[in-house]
Amino acid sequence: MGDAVLTQFFSGFSLVAILIIAALGLAVIFGVAGVINMAHGEFIMVGAYVASVVQSGLGGNTFWSIPICFVAVGLLGLVVERTVIRGLYDRPLETLLATWGVSLILIVVIKMIFGTELHYVGSPEMLQGGFPAPGNLPFPWYRLFLILLSILLLIATFVLFFRTKFGLAVRAVRRNRSMSEAMGINTARVDMLIFAYGSGLAGVAGAVLAPIKTVSPTMGFPYAVDSFMVLVLGGVGNLMGVPVGAAIIGEGETILAFLFNSVIGKLLVFLLIVLVIRIVPRGIFGYQERTLGHRR
Amino acid sequence: MTTASAELGRARFTLRREPMFPLWSIFGVAAVVAILATYPLYGTEYVMNLLGMFVCFSIFALSISLIWGFAGILSLGQAIYFGMGAYFIALSLKLSYAAENPTRYGGTIPDYMEWNGLTEVPAIMAPLMHIEVAIVCLLFFPTLLAFIFGVITFKRHIYGVYCAVITLAEALILQEFIIEYQAYTGGFNGITDYETYNNMYFLWVILAVAVLLFGTSRLLTHSRIGTVLKSVRDNDVRAEFNGYEVANYRIFVFCFASMMAAIAGGLYAAWMGIVSHLDTGPILSIEGVIWAAVGGRATVIGPFIGTFLVKGAEFFLSQQLAWAWQLVMGLLFIFVVKFMPEGIMGTIGKSIAMGRQRRAYAESQDAYQSGPMAVVARLRAAFTDGNRGFMDNLLGRSGRRD
């Protein structure tokens, strides 16, 4: 029993990694620009389709599709930001609805281009197979790759935020938008680039998800909801909220799904999240805003 | 005798109070209800089915507009309560249907339970066989769930985006729950094949409930509570500083709206004869949000108009091109949010209110130009209005020298 739980604990790491990759882009967008991107799941889906095109059309594997998806979906995010979200920044709930509209449109467009049948994307040859791990099951190389990639993306985002001049502007905008505008930061540009960066991360998530999930037009929505729960639990005040929230949700769901079943697991994790935000309403790493204005 | 100044004071400083039920609205509602209620006499059965369904969905959209448009809580899981009500009624009808009509294998339990290996109705569900018990459950349990949810979140000032996300996840989990426990809920296929109430008399029941809930909502939103709710929506911090327990108002309206959604769901189940996991999920919740938004979320009549327009268009369009509908829906979302955030009725109401204001202003200007107040006003303007010269103000000249 204990051994089996340990096995589940290790296999839960891959879910944690997926959640980190999926939620990181959302956290960046929500944390800085204050936009609720309901189309995030569909951005992941578009990334997965781009990966399938890279594989079938260009013959490249996942290592190729990661940068290509980052750029392609990042550009898509840029377009969405310029056309839909611009002008809605002071109305976060409205961005939620508008981006939901974007997600519907993306699903239709993808259906029109690729049809409704499922697409399969293979994982790179050198990542096939696994190595022995504690417990009975071998640990697949691809999962290790996912975990390493999630850590890498976290580090990259930390470096972007804390070691570059752009990151300084981003953090300033997040703390106090009007003040940073007064200091000469082009906040509209920061919003735009951050939205593109977050969308690009969604594209990366799609690229690495494609080999382990079936690629279909409606695959994205559950990931979007899970990513939102990561943000609610972890908080967006600090980037550390993403890995911590993802770890609790991912491990909790995997182990509880093993002990009971997947629905009970999700329900218990949901109750845990509600309990946690009952105690810390802004999430584990959320910060309390010092203004008393209209809370969002 | 009323002096001009008293007249003026009334015009300028008394808040114009809308009558709770203006005469024209009573006539309008009566006319629409009469058309819908007599439709089965001369119309087709297909359209009658749609009409009953639209009215149920309108009540659901009204519940969303109450919490979103009037109290500022965006719930993306309102279909939870709709679905709960629908499942209570569907289960009840199914149980009593099964008791009278044995299945192919001779069982007196619902067929889907038999397929999933149950031999008798679970003890916890058995009392639902009586429709009275189901109706009491329909009124009680969704409200209780809404109350618990409200106490947990609103008391801790969790609303806005966080509330939307949590309710969305809640709806998704309930949906998966229903699919997973198919022995009790009918699973993916839902509950169907029971005695449906799909005739003119039940259409009258639906309409009566709709009118009742419409009137209650109008009463609620135009009473003192409604005024407080709007202030909570517009600036909750300021409402709190004014001494209102903001969370309690939110919990109250959330419970009321959830009960309303459950009633809509119960009517829907009895009318349609099929209930499935789709009726509890996030998709229906968000569709309800768009119905309310299109019609006008801060109005009581808006949800009805929005639902009939959007849902009607959906049935019309999806017959021609199924995929086009989703595209139209997506574009509609973006259009409404970006260009018409008040919705149809909200925009109309706003323009009427602005016209009224403009007229009142023009009248007050007239009073300034002729009545005894004119001298006082000109004198005051002469000393305070810096845009025109002293004499210009006193003599009422435009003051423009060109």
XYZ file of C-alpha atoms in Angstrom:
698
model
C 0.000 0.000 0.000
C 2.657 2.470 1.046
C 4.758 1.410 -1.916
C 1.853 1.935 -4.307
C 1.182 5.381 -2.879
C 4.870 6.180 -3.354
C 4.578 5.149 -6.996
C 1.575 7.416 -7.364
C 3.529 10.178 -5.674
C 6.213 9.932 -8.328
C 3.802 9.674 -11.213
C 1.990 12.689 -9.787
C 5.103 14.744 -10.560
C 4.254 14.698 -14.239
C 0.794 16.151 -13.561
C 2.423 18.792 -11.379
C 4.808 19.627 -14.192
C 1.976 19.891 -16.704
C 0.024 22.130 -14.342
C 3.061 24.351 -13.808
C 3.624 24.739 -17.555
C -0.078 25.382 -18.211
C -0.661 27.721 -15.276
C 2.540 29.749 -15.616
C 1.315 31.633 -18.664
C -2.028 32.264 -17.020
C -0.377 33.480 -13.828
C 1.809 35.905 -15.737
C -1.174 37.336 -17.627
C -3.478 37.490 -14.624
C -0.845 38.688 -12.211
C 0.484 41.532 -14.339
C -2.255 42.559 -16.736
C -5.180 41.554 -14.497
C -6.852 39.815 -17.425
C -8.717 36.567 -16.970
C -7.874 34.676 -20.111
C -10.594 32.075 -20.560
C -9.113 31.258 -23.944
C -5.950 29.941 -22.280
C -7.097 26.346 -22.685
C -7.747 26.978 -26.360
C -4.297 28.553 -26.725
C -2.920 25.269 -25.361
C -5.083 23.438 -27.882
C -3.792 25.593 -30.739
C -0.254 24.883 -29.540
C -0.952 21.153 -29.700
C -2.269 21.484 -33.253
C 0.761 23.510 -34.271
C 2.895 20.710 -32.812
C 1.021 18.160 -34.881
C 1.594 20.263 -37.988
C 5.289 20.546 -37.121
C 5.455 16.771 -36.855
C 3.456 15.793 -39.888
C 4.337 18.723 -42.148
C 7.930 19.548 -41.229
C 8.983 16.244 -39.714
C 10.258 17.889 -36.566
C 9.854 16.452 -33.083
C 8.900 18.032 -29.772
C 12.227 19.846 -29.435
C 11.422 21.662 -32.655
C 7.799 22.286 -31.887
C 8.457 23.947 -28.512
C 10.043 27.137 -29.907
C 7.760 27.141 -32.957
C 4.650 26.836 -30.777
C 5.965 29.520 -28.443
C 6.299 31.989 -31.297
C 3.105 30.994 -33.119
C 0.780 31.058 -30.126
C 2.556 34.126 -28.769
C 1.699 35.927 -32.000
C -1.878 34.701 -31.725
C -1.995 36.116 -28.204
C -0.626 39.407 -29.491
C -3.401 39.624 -32.069
C -6.079 38.761 -29.510
C -4.712 41.348 -27.125
C -4.685 44.085 -29.725
C -8.168 43.358 -31.052
C -10.246 42.101 -28.138
C -8.712 42.858 -24.793
C -7.453 46.348 -25.448
C -9.830 48.757 -23.759
C -11.147 46.236 -21.271
C -8.284 46.409 -18.786
C -10.293 48.092 -16.052
C -13.086 45.529 -16.295
C -11.618 42.117 -15.415
C -14.945 40.279 -15.437
C -15.637 41.530 -18.927
C -12.297 40.269 -20.177
C -13.368 36.885 -18.896
C -16.457 36.909 -21.114
C -14.726 38.377 -24.146
C -11.955 35.788 -24.008
C -14.597 33.100 -23.662
C -15.907 34.358 -27.006
C -12.364 34.102 -28.376
C -12.186 30.509 -27.195
C -15.423 29.612 -28.997
C -14.097 31.161 -32.197
C -10.763 29.343 -31.902
C -12.534 26.002 -31.483
C -14.629 26.610 -34.609
C -11.638 27.737 -36.647
C -9.575 24.714 -35.617
C -12.515 22.433 -36.413
C -12.819 23.999 -39.863
C -9.106 23.613 -40.616
C -8.343 20.215 -39.095
C -11.749 18.541 -38.828
C -13.079 16.977 -35.661
C -11.057 13.750 -35.757
C -8.350 13.194 -33.162
C -4.731 13.840 -34.008
C -1.820 11.893 -32.609
C 1.620 13.291 -32.017
C 4.539 11.024 -31.169
C 7.128 11.788 -28.510
C 10.801 12.133 -29.551
C 12.638 8.834 -29.931
C 15.316 9.590 -27.395
C 12.635 10.211 -24.737
C 10.818 6.931 -25.248
C 11.104 4.227 -22.608
C 11.847 4.797 -18.973
C 14.202 4.120 -16.110
C 13.602 2.199 -12.870
C 12.095 4.280 -10.100
C 10.927 3.559 -6.534
C 7.820 1.393 -6.719
C 6.975 -1.088 -9.426
C 6.484 0.988 -12.555
C 9.374 2.372 -14.592
C 9.519 6.146 -14.729
C 9.182 7.365 -18.341
C 11.912 9.626 -19.683
C 9.272 11.900 -21.137
C 7.939 12.684 -17.666
C 11.409 13.547 -16.464
C 11.681 15.809 -19.492
C 8.377 17.485 -18.525
C 9.590 18.061 -14.971
C 12.899 19.503 -16.160
C 11.103 21.695 -18.692
C 8.719 23.051 -16.072
C 11.657 23.940 -13.813
C 13.432 25.521 -16.775
C 10.406 27.632 -17.682
C 10.029 28.751 -14.078
C 13.668 29.794 -13.975
C 13.329 31.560 -17.325
C 10.319 33.494 -16.080
C 12.126 34.391 -12.856
C 15.098 35.642 -14.841
C 12.814 37.631 -17.116
C 11.059 39.220 -14.164
C 13.990 39.839 -11.832
C 17.072 40.204 -14.020
C 15.944 42.290 -16.977
C 14.880 45.871 -17.391
C 11.595 44.727 -18.923
C 10.965 42.582 -15.844
C 11.504 45.607 -13.634
C 8.825 47.451 -15.614
C 6.538 44.443 -15.365
C 6.885 44.262 -11.590
C 6.320 47.991 -11.286
C 3.132 47.786 -13.340
C 1.919 44.892 -11.251
C 2.429 46.779 -8.012
C 1.093 50.152 -9.014
C -0.118 50.761 -12.511
C -0.793 54.496 -12.428
C 2.429 55.265 -10.562
C 4.541 53.344 -13.035
C 2.761 55.123 -15.856
C 3.701 58.402 -14.197
C 7.310 57.223 -14.072
C 7.339 56.864 -17.838
C 6.700 53.157 -18.270
C 4.610 52.349 -21.305
C 2.079 50.188 -19.498
C 0.077 49.381 -22.629
C 3.222 47.938 -24.172
C 4.001 45.961 -21.012
C 0.467 44.513 -21.026
C 0.750 43.587 -24.667
C 4.129 41.875 -24.384
C 3.177 40.082 -21.185
C 0.024 38.793 -22.828
C 2.062 37.539 -25.768
C 4.590 35.901 -23.415
C 1.847 34.183 -21.414
C 0.184 32.969 -24.596
C 3.526 31.689 -25.820
C 3.869 29.663 -22.618
C 0.428 28.210 -23.340
C 1.749 27.239 -26.759
C 4.696 25.449 -25.117
C 2.234 23.633 -22.864
C 0.318 22.519 -25.950
C 3.505 21.346 -27.629
C 4.546 19.126 -24.735
C 1.004 17.920 -24.013
C 0.399 16.789 -27.601
C 2.471 13.562 -27.339
C 0.780 12.377 -24.134
C -2.827 13.403 -24.826
C -5.054 13.024 -27.828
C -5.262 16.297 -29.690
C -8.839 17.444 -30.215
C -10.547 20.854 -30.552
C -12.082 20.637 -27.080
C -9.032 19.367 -25.206
C -8.133 22.732 -23.709
C -10.974 23.637 -21.391
C -10.169 21.250 -18.487
C -6.574 22.518 -18.475
C -7.786 26.090 -18.289
C -9.981 25.297 -15.287
C -7.183 23.370 -13.566
C -4.780 26.235 -14.201
C -7.282 28.671 -12.729
C -7.520 26.541 -9.619
C -3.734 26.574 -9.349
C -3.824 30.376 -9.408
C -6.658 30.574 -6.893
C -4.817 28.264 -4.510
C -1.297 29.554 -5.042
C -2.108 33.211 -5.473
C -0.729 35.538 -8.109
C 1.177 37.884 -5.835
C 4.344 35.873 -6.281
C 5.516 33.514 -8.993
C 6.155 30.867 -6.316
C 2.384 30.494 -6.060
C 2.350 28.549 -9.320
C 4.649 25.638 -8.363
C 3.221 25.421 -4.843
C -0.388 25.460 -6.041
C 0.397 23.019 -8.839
C 2.194 20.676 -6.410
C -0.730 20.574 -3.981
C -3.363 20.131 -6.692
C -1.372 17.712 -8.844
C -0.185 15.445 -6.024
C -3.528 15.664 -4.233
C -5.496 14.677 -7.307
C -3.160 11.838 -8.262
C -2.969 10.259 -4.814
C -6.655 10.731 -3.985
C -7.636 9.399 -7.405
C -5.617 6.301 -6.591
C -7.137 5.896 -3.116
C -10.761 6.585 -4.155
C -11.489 7.543 -7.757
C -10.689 10.496 -9.934
C -13.958 12.369 -9.300
C -13.734 12.015 -5.517
C -10.112 13.106 -5.801
C -11.085 16.248 -7.686
C -13.912 16.963 -5.271
C -11.669 16.635 -2.213
C -8.996 18.834 -3.775
C -11.686 21.404 -4.628
C -12.933 21.384 -1.031
C -9.349 21.806 0.145
C -8.935 24.815 -2.150
C -12.151 26.385 -0.864
C -10.974 25.816 2.717
C -7.572 27.357 2.008
C -8.977 30.497 0.394
C -11.430 30.742 3.255
C -8.341 31.272 5.415
C -6.178 33.196 2.920
C -8.568 34.763 0.387
C -5.836 35.828 -2.023
C -4.173 32.411 -2.177
C -1.092 31.113 -0.401
C 1.279 33.598 -2.018
C -1.203 36.378 -2.645
C -0.521 39.867 -1.414
C -3.130 42.132 0.048
C -3.462 45.236 -2.033
C -2.934 48.360 -0.018
C -5.627 50.315 -1.789
C -9.186 50.122 -0.581
C -10.702 50.718 -3.977
C -12.954 48.411 -5.870
C -11.631 44.963 -5.126
C -11.363 42.557 -7.955
C -49.902 77.791 -3.735
C -46.543 76.528 -4.848
C -43.895 79.088 -5.454
C -41.558 78.733 -8.360
C -38.642 78.020 -6.080
C -40.460 75.135 -4.443
C -41.330 73.846 -7.897
C -37.738 74.157 -8.896
C -36.530 72.442 -5.785
C -38.781 69.508 -6.450
C -37.657 69.267 -10.023
C -33.993 69.405 -9.241
C -33.488 67.712 -5.944
C -36.158 65.069 -5.624
C -35.084 61.700 -6.907
C -37.501 60.617 -9.546
C -38.884 57.341 -8.338
C -39.934 54.863 -10.945
C -43.251 53.201 -10.225
C -42.724 49.586 -9.208
C -44.989 48.295 -11.943
C -45.656 50.955 -14.619
C -49.015 50.590 -16.315
C -47.542 49.999 -19.758
C -45.360 47.207 -18.457
C -48.350 45.437 -16.940
C -50.163 45.632 -20.251
C -47.060 44.554 -22.147
C -46.445 41.531 -19.963
C -50.126 40.593 -20.103
C -50.125 40.781 -23.899
C -46.978 38.666 -24.257
C -48.254 36.103 -21.762
C -51.581 35.928 -23.584
C -49.864 35.298 -26.913
C -47.631 32.592 -25.452
C -50.421 30.948 -23.456
C -52.774 30.630 -26.392
C -50.056 29.636 -28.852
C -50.753 25.854 -28.558
C -54.294 26.503 -29.846
C -53.136 27.624 -33.272
C -49.375 26.929 -33.460
C -47.255 23.875 -34.112
C -46.166 21.514 -31.374
C -42.502 21.965 -32.264
C -42.607 25.693 -31.640
C -44.663 25.180 -28.473
C -41.887 22.903 -27.179
C -39.348 25.595 -27.912
C -41.440 28.298 -26.238
C -41.778 26.350 -22.993
C -38.057 25.669 -23.024
C -37.215 29.313 -23.706
C -39.349 30.477 -20.789
C -37.558 28.020 -18.459
C -34.196 29.266 -19.700
C -35.395 32.860 -19.309
C -36.072 32.274 -15.625
C -32.577 30.820 -15.375
C -31.106 33.872 -17.114
C -33.123 36.110 -14.783
C -31.470 34.416 -11.799
C -28.075 35.191 -13.313
C -28.955 38.803 -13.977
C -30.127 39.187 -10.371
C -26.768 38.167 -8.938
C -24.579 39.568 -11.693
C -26.398 42.666 -12.880
C -27.774 43.777 -9.525
C -25.272 42.432 -7.003
C -22.085 42.206 -9.041
C -21.393 38.518 -8.426
C -20.414 36.760 -11.628
C -21.141 33.078 -11.116
C -20.060 30.752 -13.902
C -21.728 27.851 -12.134
C -25.328 28.914 -11.906
C -26.293 25.810 -13.894
C -25.397 23.805 -10.781
C -28.641 24.964 -9.212
C -30.588 24.651 -12.448
C -29.303 21.101 -12.804
C -30.044 20.208 -9.190
C -33.655 21.269 -9.606
C -33.911 19.432 -12.928
C -32.457 16.228 -11.485
C -34.755 16.255 -8.448
C -37.856 16.484 -10.619
C -36.600 14.092 -13.287
C -35.646 11.501 -10.652
C -39.023 11.811 -8.995
C -40.930 11.425 -12.253
C -38.690 8.575 -13.320
C -39.137 6.691 -10.034
C -42.899 6.947 -10.114
C -42.939 6.044 -13.806
C -40.801 2.957 -13.154
C -42.995 1.843 -10.273
C -45.993 1.756 -12.583
C -44.322 0.543 -15.753
C -42.016 -2.429 -15.090
C -38.932 -2.629 -17.301
C -38.246 -5.379 -19.806
C -36.720 -7.491 -17.067
C -39.691 -6.995 -14.785
C -38.007 -4.557 -12.400
C -39.845 -1.640 -10.872
C -36.786 0.546 -10.637
C -35.588 3.011 -13.277
C -34.055 1.199 -16.247
C -30.635 2.815 -15.977
C -30.339 1.659 -12.375
C -31.095 -1.866 -13.507
C -28.460 -1.682 -16.234
C -25.918 -0.662 -13.654
C -26.639 -3.605 -11.407
C -28.788 -2.038 -8.719
C -31.622 -4.250 -7.527
C -33.583 -1.645 -5.622
C -33.810 2.098 -5.354
C -31.245 3.407 -2.830
C -32.938 4.257 0.456
C -31.809 7.867 0.239
C -33.542 8.348 -3.102
C -36.721 6.383 -2.427
C -38.708 9.244 -0.809
C -38.199 11.310 -3.972
C -40.830 9.148 -5.598
C -43.439 11.466 -4.164
C -43.413 14.633 -6.200
C -44.146 16.743 -3.103
C -40.913 15.539 -1.507
C -39.053 16.319 -4.713
C -40.469 19.845 -4.813
C -39.483 20.479 -1.209
C -35.993 19.154 -1.953
C -35.850 21.361 -5.054
C -36.621 24.427 -2.972
C -34.406 23.506 -0.039
C -31.158 21.863 -1.147
C -30.017 24.273 -3.892
C -30.707 27.174 -1.540
C -28.757 25.444 1.210
C -25.810 24.837 -1.095
C -25.904 28.465 -2.212
C -26.039 29.575 1.415
C -23.016 27.466 2.377
C -21.099 28.695 -0.652
C -22.066 32.284 0.112
C -21.033 32.072 3.747
C -17.675 30.570 2.798
C -16.794 33.039 0.084
C -18.701 36.321 0.462
C -17.995 36.558 4.177
C -14.311 36.534 3.301
C -14.717 39.119 0.553
C -14.085 36.614 -2.194
C -15.928 37.687 -5.281
C -15.326 39.002 -8.733
C -12.833 36.963 -10.636
C -12.077 34.479 -7.864
C -15.751 33.724 -7.360
C -16.228 33.192 -11.093
C -13.349 30.753 -11.274
C -14.415 28.777 -8.207
C -18.018 28.434 -9.354
C -16.773 27.341 -12.769
C -14.716 24.556 -11.201
C -17.674 23.636 -9.016
C -19.892 23.180 -12.069
C -17.246 21.100 -13.828
C -16.863 18.811 -10.815
C -20.619 18.327 -10.427
C -20.817 17.416 -14.096
C -18.073 14.801 -13.732
C -19.761 13.514 -10.601
C -22.982 12.907 -12.487
C -21.182 11.104 -15.302
C -19.171 8.982 -12.865
C -22.029 7.807 -10.647
C -24.238 6.645 -13.455
C -26.041 4.022 -11.381
C -27.724 6.845 -9.505
C -27.828 9.680 -12.010
C -28.137 8.013 -15.393
C -24.567 9.017 -16.220
C -23.692 10.394 -19.615
C -27.115 9.721 -21.125
C -28.988 11.366 -18.292
C -32.503 10.551 -17.195
C -35.193 10.182 -19.815
C -38.270 8.109 -20.648
C -40.580 9.331 -17.951
C -43.977 10.932 -17.995
C -43.477 14.452 -19.320
C -45.770 17.375 -18.835
C -45.707 18.791 -22.296
C -49.075 20.342 -22.952
C -50.872 23.660 -22.915
C -51.815 23.449 -19.231
C -48.262 22.939 -18.136
C -47.206 25.790 -20.394
C -49.618 27.907 -18.350
C -47.952 26.681 -15.171
C -44.535 27.651 -16.537
C -45.820 31.074 -17.596
C -47.477 31.649 -14.222
C -44.262 30.804 -12.394
C -42.292 33.017 -14.773
C -44.618 35.977 -14.195
C -44.529 35.413 -10.445
C -40.731 35.279 -10.351
C -40.502 38.244 -12.699
C -42.743 40.285 -10.394
C -40.834 39.179 -7.297
C -37.534 40.126 -8.894
C -38.857 43.514 -9.897
C -40.130 44.009 -6.347
C -36.787 42.955 -4.925
C -34.613 45.051 -7.202
C -36.729 48.182 -6.887
C -37.095 48.004 -3.128
C -34.670 49.277 -0.526
C -32.771 45.995 -0.679
C -32.367 46.454 -4.408
C -30.916 49.916 -3.910
C -28.411 48.577 -1.388
C -27.523 45.732 -3.737
C -26.794 48.179 -6.553
C -24.579 50.221 -4.267
C -22.767 47.029 -3.283
C -22.283 46.243 -6.943
C -20.967 49.695 -7.771
C -18.667 50.137 -4.797
C -18.701 47.503 -2.111
C -16.100 49.203 0.054
C -18.111 52.403 0.253
C -21.308 50.463 0.978
C -19.484 48.754 3.815
C -18.282 52.075 5.199
C -21.884 53.228 5.140
C -22.708 50.521 7.600
C -24.199 47.826 5.423
C -23.157 44.238 6.004
C -22.295 43.700 2.375
C -21.806 39.938 2.600
C -25.284 39.336 4.007
C -26.932 41.152 1.124
C -24.870 39.127 -1.295
C -25.689 35.835 0.427
C -29.376 36.677 0.425
C -29.598 37.480 -3.259
C -27.399 34.521 -4.151
C -29.700 32.129 -2.266
C -32.787 33.685 -3.839
C -31.331 33.436 -7.335
C -30.230 29.863 -6.789
C -33.698 28.842 -5.695
C -35.047 30.550 -8.784
C -32.608 28.653 -11.005
C -33.639 25.399 -9.333
C -37.311 26.144 -10.006
C -36.468 26.837 -13.640
C -34.611 23.532 -13.775
C -37.534 21.620 -12.268
C -39.959 23.076 -14.807
C -37.484 22.342 -17.569
C -37.186 18.684 -16.549
C -40.948 18.193 -16.440
C -41.385 19.972 -19.772
C -38.545 18.468 -21.796
C -38.619 14.885 -20.572
C -34.826 14.592 -20.562
C -32.161 15.804 -18.185
C -28.474 15.186 -18.662
C -25.110 16.287 -17.355
C -25.118 19.120 -19.875
C -27.831 20.822 -17.822
C -25.497 21.241 -14.855
C -22.264 22.091 -16.594
C -20.193 25.189 -17.197
C -21.381 25.523 -20.803
C -25.005 26.148 -19.831
C -23.846 28.481 -17.051
C -21.874 30.617 -19.450
C -24.643 30.543 -22.035
C -26.980 31.858 -19.340
C -24.514 34.649 -18.677
C -24.554 35.660 -22.334
C -28.364 35.587 -22.462
C -28.489 37.934 -19.513
C -25.763 40.118 -20.999
C -27.424 40.453 -24.394
C -30.813 41.327 -22.945
C -29.462 43.680 -20.329
C -28.082 42.278 -17.114
C -29.153 45.107 -14.837
C -32.778 44.898 -15.908
C -35.464 42.396 -15.018
C -37.031 42.111 -18.466
C -33.662 41.898 -20.248
C -32.956 38.213 -19.527
C -36.258 37.223 -21.096
C -35.576 39.210 -24.250
C -31.964 38.057 -24.406
C -32.882 34.402 -24.008
C -35.599 34.495 -26.633
C -33.369 36.333 -29.104
C -30.190 34.306 -28.645
C -31.817 30.930 -28.165
C -34.258 31.582 -30.999
C -31.419 32.584 -33.296
C -29.541 29.472 -32.220
C -32.405 27.202 -33.247
C -32.853 29.058 -36.488
C -29.148 29.139 -37.385
C -28.121 25.703 -36.228
C -30.654 24.197 -38.599
C -28.791 25.796 -41.490
C -25.161 25.600 -40.408
C -24.299 23.925 -37.157
C -20.730 25.177 -36.930
C -21.674 28.728 -37.835
C -23.658 29.052 -34.648
C -20.629 28.715 -32.412
C -18.803 31.307 -34.457
C -21.740 33.713 -34.179
C -21.929 33.050 -30.455
C -18.235 33.826 -30.013
C -18.480 37.046 -31.997
C -21.625 37.982 -30.074
C -19.753 37.563 -26.787
C -17.002 39.906 -27.890
C -19.416 42.401 -29.444
C -21.685 42.631 -26.405
C -18.800 42.963 -23.975
C -16.938 45.553 -25.989
C -19.703 47.678 -27.457
C -22.899 47.056 -25.531
C -22.037 46.178 -21.927
C -25.481 47.283 -20.778
C -27.302 44.919 -23.123
C -30.320 45.742 -25.251
C -32.746 46.781 -22.531
C -30.032 48.495 -20.525
C -29.103 50.642 -23.514
C -32.725 51.532 -24.206
C -33.384 52.295 -20.542
C -30.287 54.443 -20.377
C -31.271 56.497 -23.405
C -34.784 56.988 -21.981
C -33.343 58.096 -18.661
C -30.941 60.459 -20.402
C -33.747 61.988 -22.454
C -35.767 62.487 -19.292
C -32.813 64.093 -17.597
C -32.211 66.377 -20.525
C -35.861 67.453 -20.532
C -35.808 68.097 -16.800
C -32.666 70.142 -17.231
C -34.217 72.168 -20.040
C -37.278 72.817 -17.882
C -35.129 73.952 -14.999
C -33.287 76.260 -17.384
C -36.610 77.738 -18.458
C -37.473 78.364 -14.850
C -34.166 80.180 -14.468
C -34.852 82.394 -17.443
C -38.282 83.648 -16.494
C -39.400 83.037 -12.913
C -38.505 85.050 -9.826
C -35.575 82.715 -9.292
C -33.988 84.110 -12.433
C -32.862 87.305 -10.680
C -31.285 85.363 -7.832
C -29.616 82.970 -10.216
C -28.185 85.739 -12.359
C -26.892 87.576 -9.345
C -25.217 84.459 -8.081
C -23.764 83.700 -11.482
C -22.434 87.217 -11.748
C -20.244 86.608 -8.715
C -19.333 82.989 -9.281
C -19.263 82.292 -13.016
C -15.779 83.043 -14.211
C -16.433 82.114 -17.807
C -18.503 85.146 -18.586
C -18.201 88.721 -17.505
C -20.052 90.199 -14.546
C -22.496 92.213 -16.684
C -22.968 89.402 -19.162
C -24.138 87.161 -16.382
C -26.371 89.774 -14.889
C -28.055 90.580 -18.194
C -28.128 87.011 -19.406
C -25.925 87.676 -22.444
C -23.879 84.960 -24.048
C -20.712 86.866 -23.280
C -18.995 85.881 -26.459
C -17.313 88.755 -28.215
C -16.478 88.102 -31.794
